[in-house]
Short mmCIF file of C-alpha atoms and ligand atoms in Angstrom, two decimals:
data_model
loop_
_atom_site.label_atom_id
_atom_site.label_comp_id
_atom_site.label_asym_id
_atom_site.label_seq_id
_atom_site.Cartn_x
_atom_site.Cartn_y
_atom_site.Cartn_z
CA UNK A 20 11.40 82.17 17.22
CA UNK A 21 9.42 79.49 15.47
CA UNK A 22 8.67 76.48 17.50
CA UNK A 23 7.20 74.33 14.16
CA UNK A 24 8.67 71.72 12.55
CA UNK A 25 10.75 72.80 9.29
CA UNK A 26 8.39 70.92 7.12
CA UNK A 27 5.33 72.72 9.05
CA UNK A 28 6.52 75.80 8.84
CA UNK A 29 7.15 76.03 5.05
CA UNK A 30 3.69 74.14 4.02
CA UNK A 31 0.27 75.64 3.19
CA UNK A 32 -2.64 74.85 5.20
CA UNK A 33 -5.92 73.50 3.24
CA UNK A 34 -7.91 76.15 1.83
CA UNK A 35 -11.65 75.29 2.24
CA UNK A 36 -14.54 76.46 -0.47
CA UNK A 37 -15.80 79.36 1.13
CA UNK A 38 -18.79 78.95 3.66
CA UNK A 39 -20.96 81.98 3.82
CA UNK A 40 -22.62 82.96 6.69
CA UNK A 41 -25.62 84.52 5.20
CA UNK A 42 -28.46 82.10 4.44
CA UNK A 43 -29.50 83.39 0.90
CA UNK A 44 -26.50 82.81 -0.68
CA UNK A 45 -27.05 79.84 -3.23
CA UNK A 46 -24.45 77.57 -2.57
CA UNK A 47 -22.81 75.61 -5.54
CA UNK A 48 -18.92 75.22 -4.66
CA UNK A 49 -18.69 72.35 -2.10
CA UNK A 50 -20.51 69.64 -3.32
CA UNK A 51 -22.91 69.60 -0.80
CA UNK A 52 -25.86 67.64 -1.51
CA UNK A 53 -28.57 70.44 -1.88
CA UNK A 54 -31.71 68.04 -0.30
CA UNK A 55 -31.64 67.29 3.83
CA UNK A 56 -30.74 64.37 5.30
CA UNK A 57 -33.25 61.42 5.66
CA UNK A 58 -36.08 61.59 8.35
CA UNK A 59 -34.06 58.36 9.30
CA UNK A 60 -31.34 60.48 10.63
CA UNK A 61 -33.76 63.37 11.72
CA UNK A 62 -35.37 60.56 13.87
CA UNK A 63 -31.93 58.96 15.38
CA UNK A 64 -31.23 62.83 16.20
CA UNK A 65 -34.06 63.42 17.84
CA UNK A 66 -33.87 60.42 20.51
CA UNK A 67 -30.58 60.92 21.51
CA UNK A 68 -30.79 62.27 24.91
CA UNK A 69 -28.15 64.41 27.01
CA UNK A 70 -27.46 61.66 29.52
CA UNK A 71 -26.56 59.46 25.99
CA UNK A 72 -23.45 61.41 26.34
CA UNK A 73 -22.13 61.32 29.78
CA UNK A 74 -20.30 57.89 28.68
CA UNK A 75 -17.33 57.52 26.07
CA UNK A 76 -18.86 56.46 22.71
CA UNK A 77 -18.05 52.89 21.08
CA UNK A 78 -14.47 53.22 20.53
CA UNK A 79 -14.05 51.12 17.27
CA UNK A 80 -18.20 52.58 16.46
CA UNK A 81 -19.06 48.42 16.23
CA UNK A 82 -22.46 49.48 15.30
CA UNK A 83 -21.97 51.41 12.63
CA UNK A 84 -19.08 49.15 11.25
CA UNK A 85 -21.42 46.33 11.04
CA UNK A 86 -24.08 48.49 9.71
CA UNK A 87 -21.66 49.16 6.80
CA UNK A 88 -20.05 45.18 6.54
CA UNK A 89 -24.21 44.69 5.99
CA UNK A 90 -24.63 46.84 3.20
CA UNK A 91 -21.19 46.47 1.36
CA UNK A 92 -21.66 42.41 2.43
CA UNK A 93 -18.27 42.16 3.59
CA UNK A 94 -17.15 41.97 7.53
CA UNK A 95 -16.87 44.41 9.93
CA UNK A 96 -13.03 43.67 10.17
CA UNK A 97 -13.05 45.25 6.69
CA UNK A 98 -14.62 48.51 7.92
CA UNK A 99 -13.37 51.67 9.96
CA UNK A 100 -15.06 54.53 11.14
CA UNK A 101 -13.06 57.96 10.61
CA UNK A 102 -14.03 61.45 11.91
CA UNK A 103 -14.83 62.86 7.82
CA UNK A 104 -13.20 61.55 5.01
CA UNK A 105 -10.13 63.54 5.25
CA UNK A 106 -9.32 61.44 8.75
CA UNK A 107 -9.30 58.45 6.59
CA UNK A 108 -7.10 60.25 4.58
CA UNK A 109 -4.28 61.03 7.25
CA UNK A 110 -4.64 57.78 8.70
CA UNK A 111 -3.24 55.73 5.31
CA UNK A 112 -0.42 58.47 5.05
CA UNK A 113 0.44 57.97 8.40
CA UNK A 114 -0.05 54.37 8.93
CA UNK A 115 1.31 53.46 5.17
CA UNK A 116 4.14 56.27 4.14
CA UNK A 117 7.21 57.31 6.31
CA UNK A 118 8.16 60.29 6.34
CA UNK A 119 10.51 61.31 3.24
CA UNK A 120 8.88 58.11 1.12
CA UNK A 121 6.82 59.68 -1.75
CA UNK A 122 2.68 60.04 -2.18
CA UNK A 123 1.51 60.13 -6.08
CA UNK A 124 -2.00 61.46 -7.10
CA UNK A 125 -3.43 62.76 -10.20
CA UNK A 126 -2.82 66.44 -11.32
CA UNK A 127 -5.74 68.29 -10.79
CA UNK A 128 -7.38 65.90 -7.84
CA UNK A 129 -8.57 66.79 -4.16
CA UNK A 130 -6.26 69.64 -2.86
CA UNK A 131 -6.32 68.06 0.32
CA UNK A 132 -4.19 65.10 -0.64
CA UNK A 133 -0.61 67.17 -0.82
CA UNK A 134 -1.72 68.94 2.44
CA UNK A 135 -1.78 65.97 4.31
CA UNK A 136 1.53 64.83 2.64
CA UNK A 137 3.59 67.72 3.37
CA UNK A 138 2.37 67.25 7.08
CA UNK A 139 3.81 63.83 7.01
CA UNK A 140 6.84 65.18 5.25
CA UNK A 141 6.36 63.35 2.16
CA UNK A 142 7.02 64.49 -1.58
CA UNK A 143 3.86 64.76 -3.44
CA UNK A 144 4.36 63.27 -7.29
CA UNK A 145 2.13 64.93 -9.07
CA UNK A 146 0.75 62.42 -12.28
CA UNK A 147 -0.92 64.35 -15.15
CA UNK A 148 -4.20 63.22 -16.36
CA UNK A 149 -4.46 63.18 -20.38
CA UNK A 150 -6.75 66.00 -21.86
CA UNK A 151 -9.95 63.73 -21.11
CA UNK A 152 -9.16 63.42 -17.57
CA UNK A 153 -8.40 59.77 -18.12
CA UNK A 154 -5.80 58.13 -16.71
CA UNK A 155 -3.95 56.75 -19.57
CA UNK A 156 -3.03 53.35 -20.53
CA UNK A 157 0.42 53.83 -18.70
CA UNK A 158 -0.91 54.97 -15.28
CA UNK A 159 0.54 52.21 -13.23
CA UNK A 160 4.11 52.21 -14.57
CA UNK A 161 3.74 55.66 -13.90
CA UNK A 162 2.73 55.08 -9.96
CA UNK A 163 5.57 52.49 -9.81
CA UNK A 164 8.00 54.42 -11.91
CA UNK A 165 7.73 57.13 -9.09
CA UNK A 166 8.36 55.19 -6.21
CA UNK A 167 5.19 56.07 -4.03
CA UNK A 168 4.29 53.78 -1.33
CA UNK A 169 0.69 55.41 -1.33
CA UNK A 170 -1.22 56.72 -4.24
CA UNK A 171 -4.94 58.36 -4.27
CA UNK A 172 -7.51 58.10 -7.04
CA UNK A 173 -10.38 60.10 -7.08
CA UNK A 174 -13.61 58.38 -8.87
CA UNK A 175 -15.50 59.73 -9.94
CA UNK A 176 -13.02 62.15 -10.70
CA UNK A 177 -12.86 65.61 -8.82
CA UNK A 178 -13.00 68.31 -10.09
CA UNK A 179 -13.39 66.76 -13.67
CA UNK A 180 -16.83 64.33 -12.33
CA UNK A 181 -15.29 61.70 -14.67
CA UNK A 182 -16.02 57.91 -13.91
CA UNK A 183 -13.28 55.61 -14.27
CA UNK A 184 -14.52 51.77 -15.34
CA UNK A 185 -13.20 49.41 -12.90
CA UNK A 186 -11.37 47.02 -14.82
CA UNK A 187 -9.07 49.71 -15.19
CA UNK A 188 -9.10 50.34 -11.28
CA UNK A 189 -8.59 46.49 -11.02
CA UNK A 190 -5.37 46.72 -13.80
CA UNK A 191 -3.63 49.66 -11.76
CA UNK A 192 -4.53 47.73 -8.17
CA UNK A 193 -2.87 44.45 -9.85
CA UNK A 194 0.16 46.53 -10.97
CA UNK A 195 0.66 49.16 -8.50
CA UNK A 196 3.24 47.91 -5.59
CA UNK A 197 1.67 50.50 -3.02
CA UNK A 198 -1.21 51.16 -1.56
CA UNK A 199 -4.12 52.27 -3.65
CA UNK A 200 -6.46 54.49 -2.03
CA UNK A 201 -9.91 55.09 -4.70
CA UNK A 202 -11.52 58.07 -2.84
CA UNK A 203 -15.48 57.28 -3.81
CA UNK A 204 -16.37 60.70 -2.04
CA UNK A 205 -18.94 61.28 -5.22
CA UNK A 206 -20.27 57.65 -5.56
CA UNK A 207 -23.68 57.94 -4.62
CA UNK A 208 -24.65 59.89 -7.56
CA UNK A 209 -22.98 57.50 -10.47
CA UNK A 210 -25.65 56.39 -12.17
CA UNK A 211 -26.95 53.29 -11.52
CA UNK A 212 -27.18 51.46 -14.83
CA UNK A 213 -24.07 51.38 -15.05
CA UNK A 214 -23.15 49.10 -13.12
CA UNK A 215 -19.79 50.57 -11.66
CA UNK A 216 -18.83 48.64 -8.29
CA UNK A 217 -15.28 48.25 -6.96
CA UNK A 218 -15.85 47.37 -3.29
CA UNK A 219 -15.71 43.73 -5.01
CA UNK A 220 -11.48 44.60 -5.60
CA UNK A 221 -10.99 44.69 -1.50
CA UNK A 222 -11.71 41.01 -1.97
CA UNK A 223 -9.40 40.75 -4.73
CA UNK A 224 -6.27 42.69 -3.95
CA UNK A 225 -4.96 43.14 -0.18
CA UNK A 226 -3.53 46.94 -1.37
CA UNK A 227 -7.28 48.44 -1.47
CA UNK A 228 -8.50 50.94 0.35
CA UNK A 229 -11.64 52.77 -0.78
CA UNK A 230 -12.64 55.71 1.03
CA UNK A 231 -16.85 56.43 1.59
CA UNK A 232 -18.31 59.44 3.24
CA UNK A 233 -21.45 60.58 4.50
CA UNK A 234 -20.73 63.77 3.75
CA UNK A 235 -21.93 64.03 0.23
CA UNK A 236 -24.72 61.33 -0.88
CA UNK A 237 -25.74 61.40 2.60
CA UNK A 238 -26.01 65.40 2.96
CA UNK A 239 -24.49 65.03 6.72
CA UNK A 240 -21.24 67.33 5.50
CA UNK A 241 -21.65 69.12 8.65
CA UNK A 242 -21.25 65.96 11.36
CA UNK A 243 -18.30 64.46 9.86
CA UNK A 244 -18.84 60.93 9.12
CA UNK A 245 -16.71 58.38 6.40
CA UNK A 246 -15.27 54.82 6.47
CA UNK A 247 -12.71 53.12 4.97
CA UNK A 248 -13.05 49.58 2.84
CA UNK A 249 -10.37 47.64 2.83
CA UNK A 250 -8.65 44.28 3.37
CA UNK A 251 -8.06 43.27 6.73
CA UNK A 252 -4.10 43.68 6.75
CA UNK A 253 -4.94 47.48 5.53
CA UNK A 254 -7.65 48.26 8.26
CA UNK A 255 -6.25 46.76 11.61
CA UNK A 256 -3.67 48.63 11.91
CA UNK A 257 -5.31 51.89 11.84
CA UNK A 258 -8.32 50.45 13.71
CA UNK A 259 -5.96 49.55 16.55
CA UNK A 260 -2.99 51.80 16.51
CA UNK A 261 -2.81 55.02 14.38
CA UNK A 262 -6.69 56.56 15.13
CA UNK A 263 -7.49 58.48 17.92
CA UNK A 264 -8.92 56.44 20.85
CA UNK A 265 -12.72 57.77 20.20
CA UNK A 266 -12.00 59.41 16.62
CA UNK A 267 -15.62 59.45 15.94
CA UNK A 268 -18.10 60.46 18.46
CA UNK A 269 -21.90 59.29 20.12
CA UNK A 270 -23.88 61.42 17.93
CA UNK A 271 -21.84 61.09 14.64
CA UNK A 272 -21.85 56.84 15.17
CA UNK A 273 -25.96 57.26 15.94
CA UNK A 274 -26.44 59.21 12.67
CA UNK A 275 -24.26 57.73 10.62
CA UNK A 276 -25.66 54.58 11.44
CA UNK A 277 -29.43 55.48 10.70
CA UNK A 278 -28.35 57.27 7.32
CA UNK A 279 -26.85 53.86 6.33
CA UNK A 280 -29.73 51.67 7.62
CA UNK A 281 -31.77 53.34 5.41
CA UNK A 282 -31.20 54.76 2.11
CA UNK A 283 -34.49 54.81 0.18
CA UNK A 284 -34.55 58.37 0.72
CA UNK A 285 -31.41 59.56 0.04
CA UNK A 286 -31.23 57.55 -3.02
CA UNK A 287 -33.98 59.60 -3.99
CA UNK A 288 -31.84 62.99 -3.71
CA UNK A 289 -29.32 61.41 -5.96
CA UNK A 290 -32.09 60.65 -8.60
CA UNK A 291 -32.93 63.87 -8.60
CA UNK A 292 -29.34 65.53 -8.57
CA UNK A 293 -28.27 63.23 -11.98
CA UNK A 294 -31.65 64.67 -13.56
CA UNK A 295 -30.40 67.95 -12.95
CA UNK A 296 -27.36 67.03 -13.71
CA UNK A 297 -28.32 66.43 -17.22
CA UNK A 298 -30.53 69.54 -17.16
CA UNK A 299 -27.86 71.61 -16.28
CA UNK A 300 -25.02 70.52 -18.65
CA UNK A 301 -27.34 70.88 -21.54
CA UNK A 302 -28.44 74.18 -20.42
CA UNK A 303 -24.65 75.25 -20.41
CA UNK A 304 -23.64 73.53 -23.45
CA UNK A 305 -26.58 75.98 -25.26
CA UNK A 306 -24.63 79.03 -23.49
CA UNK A 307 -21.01 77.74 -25.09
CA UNK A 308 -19.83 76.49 -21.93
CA UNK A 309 -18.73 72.73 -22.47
CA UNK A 310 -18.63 70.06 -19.28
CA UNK A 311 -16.39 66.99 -18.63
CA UNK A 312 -18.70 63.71 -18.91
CA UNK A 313 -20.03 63.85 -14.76
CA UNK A 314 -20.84 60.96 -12.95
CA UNK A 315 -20.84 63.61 -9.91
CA UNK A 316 -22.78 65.91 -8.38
CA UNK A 317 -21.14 68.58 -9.79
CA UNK A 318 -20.24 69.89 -13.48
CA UNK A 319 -16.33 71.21 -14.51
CA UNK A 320 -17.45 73.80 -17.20
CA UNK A 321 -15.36 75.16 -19.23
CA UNK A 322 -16.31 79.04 -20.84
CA UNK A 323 -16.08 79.45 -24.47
CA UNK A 324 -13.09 81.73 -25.84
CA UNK A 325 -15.15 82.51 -28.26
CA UNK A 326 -16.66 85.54 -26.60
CA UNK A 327 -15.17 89.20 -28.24
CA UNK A 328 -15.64 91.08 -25.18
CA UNK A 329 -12.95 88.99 -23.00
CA UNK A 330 -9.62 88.51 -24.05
CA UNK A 331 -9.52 84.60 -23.11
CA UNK A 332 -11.46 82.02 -21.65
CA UNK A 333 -9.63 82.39 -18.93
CA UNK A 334 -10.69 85.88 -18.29
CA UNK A 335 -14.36 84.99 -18.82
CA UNK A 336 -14.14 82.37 -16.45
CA UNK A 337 -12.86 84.74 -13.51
CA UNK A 338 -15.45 87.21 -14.60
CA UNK A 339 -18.27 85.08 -14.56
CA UNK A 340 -17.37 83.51 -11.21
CA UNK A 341 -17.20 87.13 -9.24
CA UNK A 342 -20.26 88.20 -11.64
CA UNK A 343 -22.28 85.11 -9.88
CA UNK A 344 -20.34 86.12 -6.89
CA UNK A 345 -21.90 88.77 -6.48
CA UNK A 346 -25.27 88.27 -7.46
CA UNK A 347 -25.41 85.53 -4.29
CA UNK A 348 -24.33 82.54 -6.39
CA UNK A 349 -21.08 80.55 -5.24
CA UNK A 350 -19.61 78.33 -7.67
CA UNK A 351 -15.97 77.13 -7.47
CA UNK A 352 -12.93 79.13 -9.42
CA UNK A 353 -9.54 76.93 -9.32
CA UNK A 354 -6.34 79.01 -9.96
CA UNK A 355 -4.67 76.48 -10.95
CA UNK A 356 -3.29 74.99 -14.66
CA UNK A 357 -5.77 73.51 -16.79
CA UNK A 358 -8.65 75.00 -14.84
CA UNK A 359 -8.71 78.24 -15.41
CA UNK A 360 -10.69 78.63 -17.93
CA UNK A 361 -13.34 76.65 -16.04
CA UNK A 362 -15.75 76.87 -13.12
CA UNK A 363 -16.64 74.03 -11.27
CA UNK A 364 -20.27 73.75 -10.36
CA UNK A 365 -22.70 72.02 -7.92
CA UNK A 366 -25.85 70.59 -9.06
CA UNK A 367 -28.37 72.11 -6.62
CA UNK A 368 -31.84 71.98 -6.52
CA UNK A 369 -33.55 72.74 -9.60
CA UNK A 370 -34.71 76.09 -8.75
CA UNK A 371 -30.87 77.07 -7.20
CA UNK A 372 -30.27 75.70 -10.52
CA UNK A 373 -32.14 77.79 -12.68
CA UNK A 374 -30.92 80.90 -11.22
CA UNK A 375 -27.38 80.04 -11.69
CA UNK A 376 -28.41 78.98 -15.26
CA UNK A 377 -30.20 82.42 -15.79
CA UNK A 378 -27.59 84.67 -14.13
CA UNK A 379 -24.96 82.88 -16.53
CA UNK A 380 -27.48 83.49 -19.74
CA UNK A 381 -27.54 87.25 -18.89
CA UNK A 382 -23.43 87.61 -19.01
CA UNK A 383 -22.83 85.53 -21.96
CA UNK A 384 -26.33 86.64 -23.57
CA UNK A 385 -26.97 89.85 -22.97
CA UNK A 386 -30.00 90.88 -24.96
C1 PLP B 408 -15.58 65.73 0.12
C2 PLP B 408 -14.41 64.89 -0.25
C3 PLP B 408 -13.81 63.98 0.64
C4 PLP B 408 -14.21 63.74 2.05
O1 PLP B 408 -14.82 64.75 2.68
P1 PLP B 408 -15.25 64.61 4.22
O2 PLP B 408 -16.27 65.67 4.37
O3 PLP B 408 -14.00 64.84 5.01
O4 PLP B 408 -15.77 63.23 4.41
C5 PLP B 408 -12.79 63.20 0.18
N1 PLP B 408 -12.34 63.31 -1.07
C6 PLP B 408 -12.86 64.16 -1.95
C7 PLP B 408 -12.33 64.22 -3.32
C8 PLP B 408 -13.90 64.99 -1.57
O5 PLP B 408 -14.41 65.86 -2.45
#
């Protein structure tokens, strides 16, 4: 006797990049940032004090919201605290979709996304991305044409690391009747010369809703920190009905709050993961392996089928990833169409970095 709900019961639960237990394992499928945290936060951690936990925390986490309205120069009413990105996530499907009313993303994006939906009981339309990983110059007829009420874009792009330019977020926010939810989980390591910026479209369009985490730029993955962006009609009413009375907690707010305050230091880490980053992809491209233009902290690569001793691309892929696998390198394999024939890879440090790079050269290059 099953006591789930029908949709429940026939859905998939989220499968996470695996998480090793063992400390020498080199780490390069979840995106983690590979530097620590700021001595900012390692101070804030520090002088909290048992007794600072006796009491509920903030419930709406004032402090850090204004921390955030500061730096994005916008007002607190246009921030909300969320326990990880992924609560921000659930919080727009349930506030935004009922259930049986459609959710479109991109096909491949954040596996997450259909997880959530199918919890919510909503169909997932699934909107291919053109060879490039662009979006296409019909992308928001497309979101209309299906009839979502929500729809999720990922930029820069996961798992591709492509950046989007935002007059093309601002022509699919004009168009799109739904919500528009641009997950910026990766932002902290566009380049800055570029330029890119669309926290200016909350301002311009009430149907915003851009989704920041500390989780990546801020290498605090492990105490589950984001926000939302948004206008006010999108944040109030999951700041004061859908989220969990005290959805993020004492510690979290305290950290979060210093890692905001000050980010000379973690801007630094993101300096140094884009000079990898070009390391890297040049490094790969000399081994046959091609990458997807990054703006990200990680590379898609895709393996040559070039190679005589595997069959396809797609075989060399696999083979490389359980090669590296084995040798105490993680790097992320998708089964999934289009990706294959790719891994997806995490800039590390540059000596993490170099290992992957020479455990790669002795597969592909065996003298
Ligand atoms: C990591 C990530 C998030 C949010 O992760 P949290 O750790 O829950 O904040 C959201 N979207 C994408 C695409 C991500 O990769």
């Amino acid at each position: 006797m099953s006591y789930e709900r029908s949709n429940i019961q026939s859905m998939t639960g989220y499968s996470s990049g695996e998480q090793p237990r063992q400390a020498d394992v080199i780490k390069l499928n979840t995106n983690e940032n590979p530097y620590p945290a700021t001595s900012a936060v390692e101070k804030a951690l520090k002088a909290i004090r048992v007794e600072d936990l006796r009491r509920y925390p903030q419930p709406y986490a004032n402090g850090f919201r204004e921390e955030a309205a500061r730096y994005h120069q916008l007002n607190a009413e246009n921030i909300l605290a969320t326990n990880g990105g992924d609560e921000l996530i659930r919080l727009a499907i349930t506030t935004f979709v009922d259930p049986g009313q459609s959710i479109a993303i991109s096909e491949p994006s954040y596996s997450l996304y259909p997880v959530l939906a199918a919890i919510q009981n909503c169909p997932i339309v699934k909107i291919d991305l053109q060879d490039d990983w662009q979006m296409g110059p019909s992308y928001a007829d497309a979101l209309n044409d299906s009839g979502a009420k929500l729809a999720f874009i990922v930029n820069p792009h996961a798992p591709s690391g492509l950046l989007t330019a935002v007059s093309t977020l601002r022509q699919i926010a004009e168009r799109f009747k739904g919500v528009l939810v641009i997950d910026e989980a990766y932002v902290d390591f566009v380049d800055p010369e570029l330029g890119y910026d669309a926290v200016s479209l909350v301002k311009e369009f009430d149907n915003v809703l851009i989704l920041r985490t500390m989780s990546k730029g801020y290498s605090l993955a492990g105490l589950r920190f984001a926000y939302g962006i948004g206008s006010e009609e999108l944040i109030a009413p999951m700041l004061y009905k859908t989220r969990d009375s005290y959805n993020t907690d004492f510690i979290s707010q305290a950290l979060a709050t210093a890692a905001l305050s000050d980010r000379a230091e973690a801007a630094q880490s993101w300096r140094k993961v884009r000079e990898e980053r070009v390391r890297v992809e040049q490094a790969l491209q000399e081994l046959g392996l091609s990458c997807a233009p990054s703006q990200s902290n990680f590379l898609l690569a895709q393996l040559p089928s070039t190679d005589k001793r595997y069959e396809s691309a797609e075989i060399l892929a696999r083979e490389c990833y359980q090669r590296l696998k084995d040798d105490g390198i993680l790097v992320r394999y998708f089964d999934m169409p289009r990706l294959r024939d790719k891994l997806r890879i995490t800039i590390g440090t540059a000596q993490e970095n170099s290992r992957l790079l020479q455990q790669l050269a002795s597969y592909l290059r065996p003298s």
